[in-house]
């Protein structure tokens, strides 16, 4: 108990001094048509949907903000912690003090991983209470008609707080509650009652799922995208429920962030399952293992396999969940189960678990930024009720995260004017296919002719060098692929030197464009929402206007297509007086 | 029995079972190769798994058959065989193979992959939990939930609008006419094309839907009832029919629920005919087919008795089914069975009553239908198509005539003989769009039906397969490929039987058997989700739903109506909200002219006859005057441009698709000769006041037309156009023109 108390203290201190840029994990704004709902965008997964806190708690506390206010999330966390105390006391026959410390540690895990994320907290808040009240042994006690009513009250609370995720949360509730009691002793009428009770509960949750208003999607043009393509041919969309016409969830980031965690969690769960003898704990370990397997399948397998994983399938089937990423929720549930299996284990495992949590926290925004490998200027401090807040709290958030707020603002306020590079009489050199005739095809101004290595693939080591007769200020390059629309670079780096290429020095080199993964040129919808244009439009905007005489264009990605350049153009920037979309 | 003998017997039995399973697996794989035309693993272009060579399936089939024979021969002389059942395991293995093949990723699939595999796996996992926990309530709950969900989805998709694509519009019109005029059908309809014979109720099967839902039609407006009728038909009557049929066939509770579960997800083409084409007569007949099959088989069984409610049900259901006349052909094997076992049948209680009731109920309408719809000439119309095609290729001088003929008698399928290549292609197309469980689990299911039913089901399946796969080019006008949809629905019963037996063996079966079983259940539930996708318009079945005001066209026509008739230029096919224009007459109750109000032309047909059109503007003007056209509606660009440039036409309204023109001057009288006035035109009659003793009016003459007092005769305008000539009328009298009643027309007034 002393160790647990110390662990709790250390964790609280770590949370207090953590370098998190946002403790809510989401950015919110008011729903334009449903005042009781907020629109939120998940700063990690880019999920964009409607959400609200528990209306009962909102009524009691008089607070409505989804992210920003501390009171409501802390009350939700408190409700969850108290419920967990009861669950742990019931499950492990712990003393009150021990149950309190363990429950607090459970909450710490949630906060350490997800901060005060409204979706996670909202889904968890009433879950332990429902588990307590839906246990058949409690629910079916004779001569107590009040108990089903109480259980129904908590289910209603769960449904009104977990919204789209309520069918899933209810599934966990029943799985958890029913697995704790023996089925054989039940009378037929009790089975019928339990079945009816479950059906009513699920009907309520489905009803609530349909009640959640759909998020108003921006006016993106056709073929636009906001996150990297998942690589699966076509667009995966649900057969029955509502969906967006473009991919919203940044699957590559979710997979990158969670796969290692899923693997380690799975190993730890398996170990707990193998080395635990207590039946109750073994049950938790089994659930945790299954959940980690599901998570592992979702994050580690190739995306073409992941789309048939249970998480993705449930996401397609449950109403409203297609706008969310279920992986964090599954991770949260599996970690809690894993933690509960470790409660009665040796101190070393507990310490290892917490260490793991702090070391490779997949949802820490700092690490997300590192994994994304991009500038970290997310629009977290944009004033509410501003137009930019509307643009940022949308699926376009991913662009802000990937490019930085500054770059988006710059792109919005500037207009590019292109000039043929051929007019400047440049000297061209390439990694391969260096015949003058071939190189000339880059600057002949025709979209039908192209320079490429003609290897039929991109290996990541192709380059083209442009040497200009005299230094000029360049602000962007158009590496137009003409009619060869599959031959855009998968990754691109442009380095500039102010001197001729023959005399270039490493010291004077300046990387003006670096896109590890080329997603497309940033465009803006009529209402001002940023999006990526189709990837074959390769306009590389420099981080700043640069005086250059030598440019080295490097293709850094890999693909089974050539890298082609049909028309090379330089761009100058004309600064607009008003930004687009305003 | 000594232990050594027991072991030896057991070994022998296991060896035989193993051989039999292997042989049946070969049959399943030959079927897979035959229907898939070669398959790759998981996705198209993956590892080639099934051979594309034509000889391979035949060889495997032969080996399989030999294997089956070998494993069931007890003695060679005298030959003793015991193929009583096809084992389930090889067919479940087929389900696993199908899941792993690229089958699900092929286009036009009901269960369209690749991501549908996720749904299949999820439902399989849930089924595994339900089966291992023996949750007996889960299946009925899941089935009822699925049906309710599908019904809710269709009603949600239609919302306040109306299902209107293709023939949905025509059926809506027919129901409106039936509600107003039944039983006085067929009749003369002056509101369309200056008078046509309204007789399609018989050929299209509109009557069966009308009878089945007559209480609903009596209570509600046709427009309000229509969506409910379609929903109830697809997700109420069909599952109920299959549930009842399964019950009659002796399937257990689970088998019945499985039959009901398979019902709404038989094939993508089922929804194409039901929602996109809106052929409700065919849909109703298909819905009732399994029930009638089960009833007839029961009636012909040597020992099973007929109960009173079964007798009533059979009379009602068979009559309703036959009202879509082509369904009679589907039942032919059962009718032949009835002839063979007539003696056995008539020994039973209620048998004679059923026979007489069926005879009396169906004979009158069959006679009317046969004469009114000119069935015999329609049945032989494919010969004209063949002739015209041969003329087209051989005799250049007659090319023009042949082309004209061809225009009239072209159908969806090209006329010709039986073609194995076409048959195989048709079979592949249909098997892809069908729920794969229906053809994969059919055979083991049939072997597990009652002994008296097996033969009939095999015979019926073979017959429907023959009709649907081989005969479409022989009789293209009948569109016999629909018999494969019939087959799919009938196959729900054996497939449900297989599923019932599979889950019965679940707890004791091997791991692979269990996987196959839950995967089959996954397929069944994925079928429901896929059907839901059809209803949400997310598949290749693009049915249309209109808004409440039909794009404002009916209001515009009523508002700007100057008198006379309203003419739709060009060719009206699916140009009015995706459906046919027929119900416009019901919406506005004004006389209309179009190339055809219904879908009875398969090629572009201009509304103006060639003899008028060839004379340019003058001919068109003459035609419009002849028919007393006041308003002209254009939807084709060339007609819009033409009329916009013509001073005789004044634009009065336009929408995204249509432009409505008012003629600056038109005769405003239907009297070409003589004097008088048309007082009223209804859906079935014209009332006019005669100011002269004889007149010619611009209404088409039909031989069964009668008048309340004048003598009627045809007045020829051109070779194709005959108007009504009225003679011997009292001046100043009011005359009503309408069609003879069916009783007098077809039975000489006897009935």
Short mmCIF file of C-alpha atoms in Angstrom, two decimals, chain A residues 178-179 183 188 191 195 198-199 206 210 232-233 235-243 304-305 307-310 313-314 316-317, chain B residues 42 99 112 114-123 125 133-135 137 141 145 149 153 526 528-533 536 538:
data_model
loop_
_atom_site.label_atom_id
_atom_site.label_comp_id
_atom_site.label_asym_id
_atom_site.label_seq_id
_atom_site.Cartn_x
_atom_site.Cartn_y
_atom_site.Cartn_z
CA UNK A 178 -21.98 -10.73 -16.55
CA UNK A 179 -18.54 -12.30 -16.43
CA UNK A 183 -25.04 -18.37 -15.17
CA UNK A 188 -35.59 -18.85 -16.59
CA UNK A 191 -32.71 -14.88 -17.82
CA UNK A 195 -32.25 -10.29 -21.71
CA UNK A 198 -29.99 -5.67 -21.95
CA UNK A 199 -32.19 -5.08 -24.98
CA UNK A 206 -28.73 3.28 -30.07
CA UNK A 210 -28.89 8.67 -33.51
CA UNK A 232 -6.27 1.21 -49.15
CA UNK A 233 -7.72 1.42 -52.69
CA UNK A 235 -12.57 4.89 -49.74
CA UNK A 236 -13.64 2.78 -46.80
CA UNK A 237 -17.04 3.98 -45.71
CA UNK A 238 -19.82 2.53 -43.59
CA UNK A 239 -22.69 0.76 -45.29
CA UNK A 240 -25.45 2.00 -43.05
CA UNK A 241 -24.40 4.94 -40.95
CA UNK A 242 -23.40 8.49 -41.78
CA UNK A 243 -19.95 9.23 -43.11
CA UNK A 304 -5.75 -3.41 -45.86
CA UNK A 305 -6.10 -5.92 -42.99
CA UNK A 307 -9.98 -2.27 -42.19
CA UNK A 308 -11.49 -5.64 -41.34
CA UNK A 309 -10.41 -5.52 -37.70
CA UNK A 310 -13.23 -5.47 -35.13
CA UNK A 313 -15.83 -2.73 -38.30
CA UNK A 314 -17.57 -1.49 -35.17
CA UNK A 316 -18.42 1.42 -39.51
CA UNK A 317 -21.47 -0.16 -37.93
CA UNK B 42 -8.10 -12.50 -51.03
CA UNK B 99 -14.28 -15.86 -47.68
CA UNK B 112 -19.41 -6.27 -51.51
CA UNK B 114 -13.14 -5.98 -49.38
CA UNK B 115 -14.03 -4.33 -46.08
CA UNK B 116 -17.26 -6.33 -45.70
CA UNK B 117 -14.99 -9.11 -44.48
CA UNK B 118 -14.72 -7.12 -41.26
CA UNK B 119 -18.49 -7.29 -40.79
CA UNK B 120 -18.48 -11.00 -41.61
CA UNK B 121 -15.74 -11.66 -39.05
CA UNK B 122 -17.42 -9.52 -36.40
CA UNK B 123 -20.77 -11.25 -36.85
CA UNK B 125 -17.35 -13.76 -33.57
CA UNK B 133 -23.14 -19.53 -24.48
CA UNK B 134 -26.30 -21.11 -25.93
CA UNK B 135 -28.16 -17.81 -26.10
CA UNK B 137 -33.10 -15.86 -27.62
CA UNK B 141 -34.07 -11.14 -31.54
CA UNK B 145 -34.08 -6.51 -35.19
CA UNK B 149 -33.78 -2.14 -39.13
CA UNK B 153 -33.87 2.21 -43.30
CA UNK B 526 -23.43 -9.38 -43.48
CA UNK B 528 -28.48 -7.85 -43.87
CA UNK B 529 -25.93 -5.04 -43.59
CA UNK B 530 -25.38 -5.17 -47.35
CA UNK B 531 -29.11 -4.99 -47.96
CA UNK B 532 -29.15 -1.99 -45.66
CA UNK B 533 -26.50 -0.43 -47.87
CA UNK B 536 -29.23 3.65 -48.09
CA UNK B 538 -24.77 3.11 -51.36
#
